[in-house]
CSV table of C-alpha atoms and ligand atoms in Angstrom, one decimal:
chain,number,residue,atom,x,y,z
A,1,MET,CA,-13.5,-34.3,-8.3
A,2,ILE,CA,-12.5,-30.8,-9.1
A,3,ARG,CA,-12.4,-28.2,-6.3
A,4,THR,CA,-15.3,-25.8,-5.8
A,5,PHE,CA,-14.7,-22.4,-4.1
A,6,ILE,CA,-17.1,-21.5,-1.4
A,7,LYS,CA,-18.2,-18.3,-3.3
A,8,ASP,CA,-19.4,-20.6,-6.2
A,9,LEU,CA,-21.6,-22.9,-4.0
A,10,LYS,CA,-24.9,-21.1,-4.9
A,11,GLY,CA,-24.8,-22.6,-8.3
A,12,GLN,CA,-24.2,-26.1,-7.0
A,13,VAL,CA,-27.3,-26.8,-5.0
A,14,GLY,CA,-28.2,-30.5,-5.4
A,15,ASN,CA,-24.7,-31.4,-6.5
A,16,SER,CA,-21.8,-33.1,-4.9
A,17,VAL,CA,-18.8,-30.9,-4.5
A,18,ARG,CA,-15.2,-31.0,-3.2
A,19,LEU,CA,-14.2,-28.2,-0.9
A,20,CYS,CA,-10.8,-27.3,0.5
A,21,GLY,CA,-10.2,-25.0,3.4
A,22,TRP,CA,-9.9,-24.5,7.2
A,23,ALA,CA,-12.2,-25.6,10.0
A,24,ASP,CA,-13.0,-22.1,11.2
A,25,ARG,CA,-15.4,-23.2,14.0
A,26,ILE,CA,-16.7,-26.6,15.1
A,27,ARG,CA,-19.9,-27.1,17.0
A,28,ASN,CA,-20.5,-30.5,18.6
A,29,GLN,CA,-24.2,-31.1,19.3
A,30,LYS,CA,-25.9,-34.2,20.6
A,31,GLN,CA,-26.8,-35.6,17.2
A,32,LEU,CA,-25.1,-33.3,14.8
A,33,PHE,CA,-21.7,-31.8,14.0
A,34,PHE,CA,-21.5,-28.3,12.5
A,35,ILE,CA,-18.3,-27.2,10.9
A,36,ILE,CA,-17.9,-23.7,9.5
A,37,LEU,CA,-15.4,-24.1,6.6
A,38,ARG,CA,-13.4,-21.2,5.4
A,39,ASP,CA,-11.5,-20.7,2.2
A,40,HIS,CA,-10.2,-17.4,0.8
A,41,THR,CA,-13.5,-16.8,-0.9
A,42,GLY,CA,-15.9,-17.1,2.1
A,43,LEU,CA,-17.5,-19.3,4.8
A,44,VAL,CA,-19.9,-22.2,4.6
A,45,GLN,CA,-21.7,-24.4,7.0
A,46,LEU,CA,-20.9,-28.2,6.8
A,47,ILE,CA,-23.2,-30.6,8.6
A,48,HIS,CA,-22.9,-34.2,9.7
A,49,GLU,CA,-25.4,-36.4,11.4
A,50,LYS,CA,-23.5,-38.5,13.9
A,51,LYS,CA,-25.4,-41.8,13.7
A,52,SER,CA,-25.3,-41.7,9.8
A,53,ASP,CA,-21.6,-42.7,9.6
A,54,GLN,CA,-19.5,-43.7,12.6
A,55,GLU,CA,-16.2,-43.6,10.7
A,56,LEU,CA,-16.8,-40.0,9.7
A,57,THR,CA,-18.0,-39.1,13.2
A,58,ASP,CA,-14.7,-40.4,14.6
A,59,ILE,CA,-12.7,-38.3,12.2
A,60,ILE,CA,-14.6,-35.1,13.1
A,61,ILE,CA,-14.2,-35.8,16.8
A,62,SER,CA,-10.5,-35.7,16.3
A,63,LEU,CA,-10.7,-32.4,14.3
A,64,ASN,CA,-9.2,-29.2,15.8
A,65,ARG,CA,-10.1,-25.7,14.8
A,66,GLU,CA,-7.9,-24.2,12.0
A,67,SER,CA,-7.0,-27.6,10.6
A,68,ALA,CA,-6.7,-27.7,6.8
A,69,ILE,CA,-9.3,-30.1,5.5
A,70,GLU,CA,-10.7,-31.5,2.2
A,71,VAL,CA,-14.4,-32.3,2.3
A,72,GLU,CA,-16.8,-33.9,-0.1
A,73,GLY,CA,-20.5,-33.5,0.3
A,74,ARG,CA,-23.9,-32.5,-1.2
A,75,VAL,CA,-25.0,-28.9,-1.3
A,76,ILE,CA,-28.5,-28.4,0.0
A,77,ASP,CA,-30.7,-25.3,0.2
A,78,ASN,CA,-31.5,-24.2,3.7
A,79,PRO,CA,-32.9,-20.6,4.0
A,80,GLN,CA,-32.4,-20.7,7.8
A,81,VAL,CA,-28.7,-20.8,7.5
A,82,LYS,CA,-27.3,-17.3,7.7
A,83,LEU,CA,-24.2,-18.1,5.6
A,84,GLY,CA,-25.6,-17.9,2.1
A,85,GLY,CA,-28.8,-19.9,2.8
A,86,LEU,CA,-27.2,-23.3,2.1
A,87,GLU,CA,-25.2,-26.0,3.8
A,88,VAL,CA,-23.1,-29.0,2.7
A,89,VAL,CA,-23.9,-32.5,4.0
A,90,ILE,CA,-20.5,-34.1,4.5
A,91,SER,CA,-19.9,-37.5,2.8
A,92,LYS,CA,-16.1,-37.6,3.2
A,93,ILE,CA,-13.5,-35.6,5.1
A,94,ASN,CA,-9.7,-35.7,5.0
A,95,ILE,CA,-7.7,-33.8,7.6
A,96,THR,CA,-4.7,-32.8,5.3
A,97,GLY,CA,-3.0,-30.5,7.8
A,98,ALA,CA,-4.0,-31.0,11.4
A,99,SER,CA,-3.8,-28.0,13.6
A,100,ALA,CA,-2.3,-28.0,17.1
A,101,GLU,CA,-4.9,-27.5,19.8
A,102,ASP,CA,-3.8,-24.2,21.3
A,103,ILE,CA,-4.0,-21.5,18.7
A,104,PRO,CA,-1.5,-18.8,19.8
A,105,ILE,CA,-3.7,-15.8,18.7
A,106,LYS,CA,-7.3,-14.7,19.1
A,107,ALA,CA,-9.3,-12.2,17.1
A,108,ASP,CA,-8.8,-9.6,19.9
A,109,SER,CA,-5.1,-10.3,20.5
A,110,ALA,CA,-2.9,-7.2,20.5
A,111,LEU,CA,-1.4,-6.2,17.1
A,112,GLU,CA,2.2,-6.8,18.1
A,113,HIS,CA,1.3,-10.3,19.2
A,114,ARG,CA,-0.7,-11.0,16.0
A,115,LEU,CA,2.3,-9.8,14.0
A,116,ASN,CA,4.5,-12.5,15.6
A,117,TRP,CA,2.0,-15.1,14.3
A,118,ARG,CA,1.3,-13.3,11.0
A,119,PHE,CA,0.5,-16.4,9.0
A,120,LEU,CA,-2.4,-17.2,11.4
A,121,ASP,CA,-3.4,-13.5,11.5
A,122,LEU,CA,-3.6,-13.3,7.7
A,123,ARG,CA,-6.1,-16.2,7.7
A,124,LEU,CA,-8.8,-13.7,8.7
A,125,LEU,CA,-10.9,-12.9,5.6
A,126,GLU,CA,-10.6,-9.2,6.2
A,127,ASN,CA,-6.9,-9.5,6.0
A,128,TYR,CA,-7.1,-11.5,2.8
A,129,LEU,CA,-9.3,-8.7,1.4
A,130,ILE,CA,-6.6,-6.1,2.2
A,131,PHE,CA,-4.1,-7.9,-0.1
A,132,LYS,CA,-6.8,-8.5,-2.7
A,133,THR,CA,-7.4,-4.8,-2.6
A,134,GLN,CA,-3.7,-4.1,-3.0
A,135,THR,CA,-3.7,-6.4,-6.1
A,136,VAL,CA,-6.5,-4.6,-7.7
A,137,ILE,CA,-4.9,-1.2,-7.0
A,138,GLU,CA,-1.6,-2.3,-8.6
A,139,GLN,CA,-3.4,-3.8,-11.6
A,140,ALA,CA,-5.3,-0.5,-12.1
A,141,MET,CA,-2.1,1.5,-11.8
A,142,ARG,CA,-0.5,-0.6,-14.4
A,143,GLU,CA,-3.5,-0.4,-16.7
A,144,HIS,CA,-3.5,3.4,-16.5
A,145,TRP,CA,0.2,3.6,-17.1
A,146,LEU,CA,0.2,1.3,-20.1
A,147,ASN,CA,-2.8,3.3,-21.6
A,148,ASN,CA,-0.6,6.4,-21.3
A,149,GLY,CA,2.7,5.3,-22.8
A,150,PHE,CA,4.6,4.3,-19.7
A,151,ILE,CA,7.0,1.4,-19.5
A,152,GLU,CA,8.2,-0.5,-16.4
A,153,ILE,CA,11.7,-0.5,-15.0
A,154,HIS,CA,13.4,-2.4,-12.2
A,155,SER,CA,16.2,-0.4,-10.7
A,156,PRO,CA,18.9,-1.9,-8.5
A,157,LYS,CA,18.4,-1.7,-4.7
A,158,LEU,CA,22.1,-2.0,-4.0
A,159,MET,CA,23.8,1.3,-4.5
A,160,GLY,CA,27.3,2.7,-4.4
A,161,SER,CA,26.2,6.1,-3.0
A,162,PRO,CA,23.0,7.4,-1.3
A,163,SER,CA,20.1,8.2,-3.5
A,164,GLU,CA,18.5,11.0,-1.4
A,165,SER,CA,20.1,12.7,1.5
A,166,GLY,CA,22.8,11.1,3.5
A,167,ALA,CA,20.4,10.3,6.4
A,168,GLU,CA,18.2,7.2,6.8
A,169,LEU,CA,20.7,5.0,5.0
A,170,PHE,CA,21.3,1.3,5.6
A,171,GLU,CA,24.9,0.6,5.0
A,172,LEU,CA,26.3,-2.8,4.2
A,173,ASP,CA,29.6,-4.4,3.4
A,174,TYR,CA,29.9,-5.1,-0.3
A,175,PHE,CA,33.0,-7.2,-0.9
A,176,GLY,CA,35.1,-5.0,1.3
A,177,LYS,CA,33.5,-1.8,0.1
A,178,LYS,CA,30.6,0.2,1.4
A,179,ALA,CA,27.2,-0.2,-0.3
A,180,TYR,CA,23.8,1.2,0.6
A,181,LEU,CA,20.2,-0.1,0.3
A,182,ALA,CA,18.2,2.2,-2.1
A,183,GLN,CA,16.0,4.7,-0.2
A,184,SER,CA,14.3,5.5,-3.5
A,185,PRO,CA,14.7,4.7,-7.2
A,186,GLN,CA,15.0,8.5,-7.7
A,187,PHE,CA,18.3,8.6,-9.6
A,188,TYR,CA,17.7,5.6,-11.7
A,189,LYS,CA,14.2,6.6,-12.8
A,190,GLN,CA,15.6,10.0,-13.8
A,191,MET,CA,18.3,8.1,-15.8
A,192,ALA,CA,15.4,6.6,-17.9
A,193,MET,CA,14.5,10.2,-18.9
A,194,ALA,CA,18.1,10.8,-20.0
A,195,ALA,CA,17.9,7.5,-21.8
A,196,GLY,CA,14.9,8.7,-23.8
A,197,PHE,CA,12.3,6.3,-22.3
A,198,ASP,CA,9.9,9.2,-21.9
A,199,ARG,CA,7.6,7.8,-19.2
A,200,VAL,CA,8.5,5.1,-16.7
A,201,PHE,CA,7.1,3.5,-13.6
A,202,GLU,CA,8.5,1.1,-10.9
A,203,ILE,CA,6.8,-0.7,-8.0
A,204,GLY,CA,9.5,-1.9,-5.7
A,205,PRO,CA,11.0,-2.1,-2.2
A,206,VAL,CA,12.8,0.9,-0.7
A,207,PHE,CA,14.7,1.0,2.6
A,208,ARG,CA,14.8,3.8,5.2
A,209,ALA,CA,17.0,3.5,8.3
A,210,GLU,CA,14.5,5.6,10.3
A,211,PRO,CA,14.4,4.6,14.0
A,212,SER,CA,10.7,5.5,13.9
A,213,PHE,CA,7.9,3.7,15.7
A,214,THR,CA,4.9,5.6,14.4
A,215,ALA,CA,1.8,4.0,12.8
A,216,ARG,CA,2.9,5.3,9.3
A,217,HIS,CA,6.6,4.5,9.1
A,218,ALA,CA,8.4,1.3,8.1
A,219,THR,CA,12.0,0.7,7.5
A,220,GLU,CA,11.2,-1.2,4.3
A,221,PHE,CA,8.1,-0.4,2.2
A,222,THR,CA,6.8,-0.6,-1.3
A,223,SER,CA,7.3,2.5,-3.3
A,224,VAL,CA,5.4,3.4,-6.4
A,225,ASP,CA,7.5,5.7,-8.6
A,226,ILE,CA,6.9,7.4,-11.9
A,227,GLU,CA,8.9,9.8,-14.0
A,228,MET,CA,7.7,11.6,-17.1
A,229,SER,CA,9.6,13.7,-19.7
A,230,TRP,CA,8.7,17.0,-21.5
A,231,VAL,CA,6.8,18.5,-18.6
A,232,ASN,CA,6.8,22.2,-18.0
A,233,SER,CA,5.9,22.3,-14.4
A,234,HIS,CA,5.0,20.3,-11.3
A,235,GLU,CA,1.4,21.2,-12.0
A,236,GLU,CA,1.4,18.7,-14.9
A,237,ILE,CA,2.6,15.9,-12.6
A,238,MET,CA,-0.2,16.7,-10.1
A,239,ASP,CA,-2.7,16.6,-13.0
A,240,PHE,CA,-1.4,13.2,-14.0
A,241,GLU,CA,-1.6,11.9,-10.4
A,242,GLU,CA,-5.2,13.0,-10.0
A,243,GLU,CA,-6.3,11.3,-13.2
A,244,TRP,CA,-4.4,8.1,-12.3
A,245,LEU,CA,-5.8,8.1,-8.7
A,246,CYS,CA,-9.4,8.5,-10.0
A,247,TYR,CA,-8.8,5.6,-12.4
A,248,ILE,CA,-7.6,3.4,-9.5
A,249,PHE,CA,-10.6,4.4,-7.3
A,250,GLN,CA,-13.0,3.5,-10.2
A,251,ARG,CA,-11.4,0.1,-10.6
A,252,VAL,CA,-11.4,-0.7,-6.9
A,253,GLU,CA,-15.0,0.5,-6.6
A,254,SER,CA,-16.2,-1.6,-9.6
A,255,GLN,CA,-14.3,-4.7,-8.5
A,256,LEU,CA,-14.5,-4.7,-4.7
A,257,SER,CA,-17.1,-2.3,-3.4
A,258,LYS,CA,-19.4,-5.1,-2.2
A,259,GLU,CA,-16.8,-7.0,-0.3
A,260,MET,CA,-15.3,-3.8,1.1
A,261,ARG,CA,-18.7,-2.8,2.4
A,262,SER,CA,-19.4,-6.1,4.0
A,263,LEU,CA,-15.9,-6.8,5.5
A,264,PHE,CA,-14.5,-3.3,6.2
A,265,GLY,CA,-17.8,-1.4,6.5
A,266,ARG,CA,-16.4,1.0,4.1
A,267,GLU,CA,-18.0,3.1,1.3
A,268,LEU,CA,-15.6,4.3,-1.3
A,269,THR,CA,-16.1,7.8,-2.8
A,270,ILE,CA,-14.3,8.5,-6.0
A,271,PRO,CA,-12.5,11.8,-5.6
A,272,LYS,CA,-13.6,14.8,-7.7
A,273,ARG,CA,-11.1,16.6,-9.9
A,274,PRO,CA,-9.3,18.9,-9.6
A,275,PHE,CA,-8.0,18.2,-6.1
A,276,PRO,CA,-7.4,21.3,-4.0
A,277,ARG,CA,-3.8,22.7,-4.2
A,278,ILE,CA,-2.5,24.9,-1.5
A,279,PRO,CA,1.1,26.4,-1.3
A,280,LEU,CA,2.9,25.3,1.9
A,281,LEU,CA,3.1,28.9,3.2
A,282,GLU,CA,-0.7,29.3,3.0
A,283,ALA,CA,-1.2,25.8,4.5
A,284,LYS,CA,0.9,26.8,7.5
A,285,GLU,CA,-1.2,30.0,8.0
A,286,ILE,CA,-4.4,27.9,7.8
A,287,VAL,CA,-3.1,25.5,10.5
A,288,GLU,CA,-1.9,28.3,12.8
A,289,LYS,CA,-5.2,30.1,12.4
A,290,SER,CA,-6.9,27.0,13.7
A,291,GLY,CA,-4.9,27.4,16.9
A,292,HIS,CA,-2.0,24.9,16.4
A,293,GLN,CA,1.5,26.4,16.8
A,294,LEU,CA,3.9,24.7,14.4
A,295,PRO,CA,7.3,23.9,15.7
A,296,GLY,CA,9.6,26.8,14.8
A,297,ASP,CA,12.7,24.8,13.9
A,298,LYS,CA,11.1,22.8,11.0
A,299,PRO,CA,9.5,24.8,8.2
A,300,ASP,CA,7.2,21.8,7.4
A,301,LEU,CA,3.8,20.8,8.6
A,302,ASP,CA,3.9,18.3,11.5
A,303,PRO,CA,1.4,15.4,11.8
A,304,GLU,CA,-1.1,17.5,13.8
A,305,GLY,CA,-0.8,20.3,11.2
A,306,GLU,CA,-1.5,17.8,8.4
A,307,ARG,CA,-4.6,16.6,10.3
A,308,LEU,CA,-5.8,20.2,10.8
A,309,LEU,CA,-5.2,21.0,7.1
A,310,ALA,CA,-7.2,18.0,6.1
A,311,LYS,CA,-10.1,19.1,8.4
A,312,TYR,CA,-10.0,22.6,6.8
A,313,VAL,CA,-10.0,21.1,3.3
A,314,TRP,CA,-12.9,18.8,4.1
A,315,GLU,CA,-15.0,21.7,5.5
A,316,LYS,CA,-14.1,24.1,2.7
A,317,PHE,CA,-14.0,21.9,-0.4
A,318,ARG,CA,-15.6,18.6,0.8
A,319,HIS,CA,-12.4,16.9,-0.5
A,320,GLU,CA,-10.3,14.2,1.2
A,321,PHE,CA,-7.2,15.0,-0.8
A,322,VAL,CA,-5.0,18.0,-0.8
A,323,PHE,CA,-1.8,18.9,-2.7
A,324,VAL,CA,0.6,21.0,-0.6
A,325,THR,CA,2.9,22.8,-3.0
A,326,ASP,CA,5.9,25.0,-3.4
A,327,TYR,CA,8.1,23.7,-0.5
A,328,PRO,CA,11.1,25.9,0.5
A,329,ILE,CA,14.5,24.6,-0.7
A,330,GLU,CA,15.7,23.9,2.9
A,331,ILE,CA,13.3,21.0,3.2
A,332,ARG,CA,13.5,19.6,-0.3
A,333,PRO,CA,16.3,17.6,-2.0
A,334,PHE,CA,18.8,19.3,-4.3
A,335,TYR,CA,17.3,17.8,-7.5
A,336,HIS,CA,14.0,19.6,-7.1
A,337,MET,CA,13.6,22.5,-9.6
A,338,ARG,CA,13.2,25.9,-8.2
A,339,HIS,CA,10.7,28.5,-9.2
A,340,ASN,CA,12.3,31.0,-11.7
A,341,ASN,CA,10.7,34.0,-10.0
A,342,GLN,CA,11.0,32.7,-6.4
A,343,PRO,CA,14.3,30.8,-6.2
A,344,THR,CA,13.8,29.9,-2.5
A,345,LEU,CA,10.8,27.8,-3.4
A,346,THR,CA,10.8,24.4,-5.3
A,347,LYS,CA,8.4,23.3,-8.0
A,348,SER,CA,7.3,20.4,-5.7
A,349,PHE,CA,4.3,19.0,-3.9
A,350,ASP,CA,3.1,16.5,-1.3
A,351,LEU,CA,-0.2,14.8,-1.6
A,352,LEU,CA,-2.1,14.2,1.6
A,353,TRP,CA,-5.1,11.8,1.9
A,354,ARG,CA,-7.2,12.4,5.0
A,355,GLY,CA,-4.2,14.0,6.6
A,356,LEU,CA,-1.6,11.4,5.7
A,357,GLU,CA,1.2,12.1,3.3
A,358,ILE,CA,1.0,9.6,0.5
A,359,THR,CA,3.1,11.2,-2.2
A,360,THR,CA,6.1,13.5,-2.8
A,361,GLY,CA,6.7,14.8,-6.2
A,362,ALA,CA,8.4,17.6,-8.2
A,363,GLN,CA,9.7,18.8,-11.5
A,364,ARG,CA,13.4,18.0,-11.5
A,365,GLU,CA,16.3,20.3,-12.3
A,366,HIS,CA,17.6,18.9,-15.6
A,367,ARG,CA,20.1,21.7,-16.3
A,368,TYR,CA,23.6,20.4,-15.4
A,369,ASP,CA,25.1,23.6,-14.2
A,370,ARG,CA,22.2,24.5,-11.9
A,371,LEU,CA,21.9,20.9,-10.6
A,372,LEU,CA,25.6,20.9,-9.8
A,373,ALA,CA,25.3,24.2,-8.0
A,374,GLN,CA,22.3,23.0,-6.0
A,375,ALA,CA,24.1,19.8,-5.0
A,376,LYS,CA,27.1,21.8,-3.8
A,377,GLU,CA,24.9,24.2,-1.9
A,378,LYS,CA,23.4,21.2,0.0
A,379,GLY,CA,26.9,20.1,0.9
A,380,LEU,CA,26.8,16.8,-1.1
A,381,THR,CA,30.1,15.1,-2.1
A,382,ILE,CA,30.1,15.5,-5.8
A,383,GLU,CA,32.4,12.6,-6.5
A,384,GLY,CA,29.8,10.1,-5.2
A,385,ILE,CA,27.0,11.4,-7.4
A,386,GLN,CA,29.0,12.4,-10.5
A,387,TYR,CA,27.5,9.4,-12.3
A,388,TYR,CA,24.0,10.9,-11.6
A,389,LEU,CA,25.0,14.4,-12.6
A,390,ASP,CA,26.4,13.0,-15.9
A,391,PHE,CA,22.8,12.0,-16.9
A,392,PHE,CA,22.2,15.7,-17.5
A,393,ARG,CA,25.3,16.5,-19.6
A,394,TRP,CA,24.3,14.9,-22.9
A,395,GLY,CA,20.8,16.1,-23.6
A,396,CYS,CA,18.2,15.4,-20.9
A,397,PRO,CA,14.6,16.6,-21.4
A,398,PRO,CA,12.7,18.6,-18.7
A,399,HIS,CA,11.0,16.0,-16.5
A,400,GLY,CA,9.3,15.3,-13.2
A,401,GLY,CA,7.6,12.6,-11.3
A,402,PHE,CA,6.6,11.3,-7.9
A,403,GLY,CA,7.1,8.7,-5.2
A,404,PHE,CA,4.0,7.2,-3.7
A,405,GLY,CA,3.8,5.1,-0.6
A,406,LEU,CA,1.7,2.1,-1.6
A,407,THR,CA,1.3,0.9,1.9
A,408,ARG,CA,0.1,4.3,3.2
A,409,PHE,CA,-2.4,4.5,0.4
A,410,LEU,CA,-3.7,1.0,1.1
A,411,MET,CA,-4.0,1.9,4.8
A,412,GLN,CA,-6.3,4.8,3.9
A,413,MET,CA,-8.2,2.8,1.3
A,414,VAL,CA,-9.2,0.0,3.7
A,415,GLY,CA,-9.5,2.3,6.7
A,416,ARG,CA,-6.8,0.8,9.0
A,417,LYS,CA,-5.0,3.0,11.5
A,418,ASN,CA,-1.6,1.3,11.4
A,419,ILE,CA,0.8,0.5,8.5
A,420,ARG,CA,1.7,-2.8,10.2
A,421,GLU,CA,-1.8,-4.1,9.5
A,422,VAL,CA,-1.6,-3.6,5.8
A,423,THR,CA,2.0,-4.7,5.2
A,424,TYR,CA,2.4,-8.4,4.4
A,425,LEU,CA,5.3,-8.6,6.8
A,426,TYR,CA,6.1,-5.3,8.5
A,427,ARG,CA,9.7,-4.2,8.9
A,428,GLY,CA,10.5,-1.7,11.7
A,429,PRO,CA,13.4,-1.1,14.1
A,430,ASN,CA,12.2,-4.0,16.3
A,431,HIS,CA,10.7,-6.2,13.6
A,432,LEU,CA,13.0,-8.5,11.5
A,433,ARG,CA,11.1,-11.8,12.2
A,434,PRO,CA,9.1,-13.6,10.9
B,501,AMO,P1,9.6,10.5,0.0
B,501,AMO,O1,10.9,10.3,0.8
B,501,AMO,O2,8.7,11.6,0.5
B,501,AMO,O3,10.0,10.9,-1.5
B,501,AMO,O4,8.9,9.1,-0.2
B,501,AMO,C1,7.7,9.0,-1.0
B,501,AMO,C2,6.5,8.5,-0.3
B,501,AMO,O5,6.8,7.2,0.3
B,501,AMO,C3,6.1,7.1,1.5
B,501,AMO,N1,7.0,6.9,2.7
B,501,AMO,C4,7.0,6.0,3.6
B,501,AMO,N2,6.1,5.0,3.8
B,501,AMO,C5,6.3,4.1,4.8
B,501,AMO,N3,7.3,4.2,5.7
B,501,AMO,C6,8.2,5.2,5.5
B,501,AMO,N4,9.3,5.3,6.4
B,501,AMO,C7,8.1,6.1,4.5
B,501,AMO,N5,8.8,7.2,4.0
B,501,AMO,C8,8.1,7.7,2.9
B,501,AMO,C9,5.3,8.4,1.7
B,501,AMO,C10,6.0,9.3,0.8
B,501,AMO,O6,5.2,10.4,0.3
B,501,AMO,N6,12.3,10.4,-4.3
B,501,AMO,C11,11.2,11.0,-3.6
B,501,AMO,C12,10.0,11.0,-4.5
B,501,AMO,C13,10.0,11.8,-5.8
B,501,AMO,O7,10.2,13.0,-5.7
B,501,AMO,O8,9.7,11.2,-6.8
B,501,AMO,C14,10.9,10.3,-2.3
B,501,AMO,O9,11.4,9.2,-2.1
B,501,AMO,O10,4.0,8.1,1.1
């Protein structure tokens, strides 16, 4: 008999079906057994009358919660059953993977404990929906890129020299030489512009040796990167990102809104264009006016500043997104292009969603002499990055792009407070297993 998914049972009333899943709950009553069966598509009530079949009764007596089972039975209408108004009368049951009696986690176990038993934690249907949402997000991203002339690249994650600054680098022994894990595909996506690929994207892992324990930092995460040629400013990159994000929202809304509402209690609002854009200098004034003193040594917004800015933007524009633009050169990498008329400011931006930074982007400096001067000014060892600087010596078009934290975006999309909850297997300073 072919397998039926629980979500499709409605169309099978009166028929015999084969179901595969986990014994979510088992209720042993005087004359009846009730089993709630779970597969990745939902939950259904199974029922067995004890005296009808002793052999079946014996099997069910031995069944532990969370065992993997295959069941055959007849689907019957029962409006009193809360789970979909139907139930399945068991005719055959096969315990294909018995579960040990003591399940090491409970629904209310602490997050750290649940992460140690991630395979069990992921069995929750809400957790499955997180990764289903991620799948739809990535599919939508790709659709939009393909409709707009992008091609996909896979750049190496083993590098002979750092891709961003020297900090946050994982170093490893590479046949007796030093190698590094890529912190970003930055240099290699720009190489595609020098190669004439025009528009590229990559979804892949990046590594940051940040000894950070916050709810929004991981040492390995999935970065979504794009780079596009023949742009005249960072404004065009922001325009592109807005359009791309709205497309993603529409796809998630049309495919998953019902499930998101019932499992996450979340209503999605498709953001309106244009998204507000505020230069960093002005953003800092807004934050300080609302009574928060920014730390003097770092010319950036701190997390509290980002939260207050989001509050201001919501009150003023009723918008959950804000682009913060024109960062000073001290806090931007050497490859960001500078404003012609204001050479201490870069043509760059961050995108915040409800106060969380999800993107960094910029127009890049593609003029060799200027790029070299900017690298020297930042104190970089030119020898190590000469291969990168060479990209700009034989005809490179003006270009720009962004890096987007997929996990952070997903966190906001599904309304979770911690990056650990939306990462399949989180990697942090204290997390290398499972
Ligand atoms: P940046 O370093 O800002 O920029 O990274 C881009 C985006 O990645 C996410 N992010 C993180 N997510 C989880 N854990 C972390 N430790 C972490 N660090 C960053 C954020 C961030 O906005 N090369 C540039 C991008 C570019 O200019 O194209 C870069 O890597 O969402």
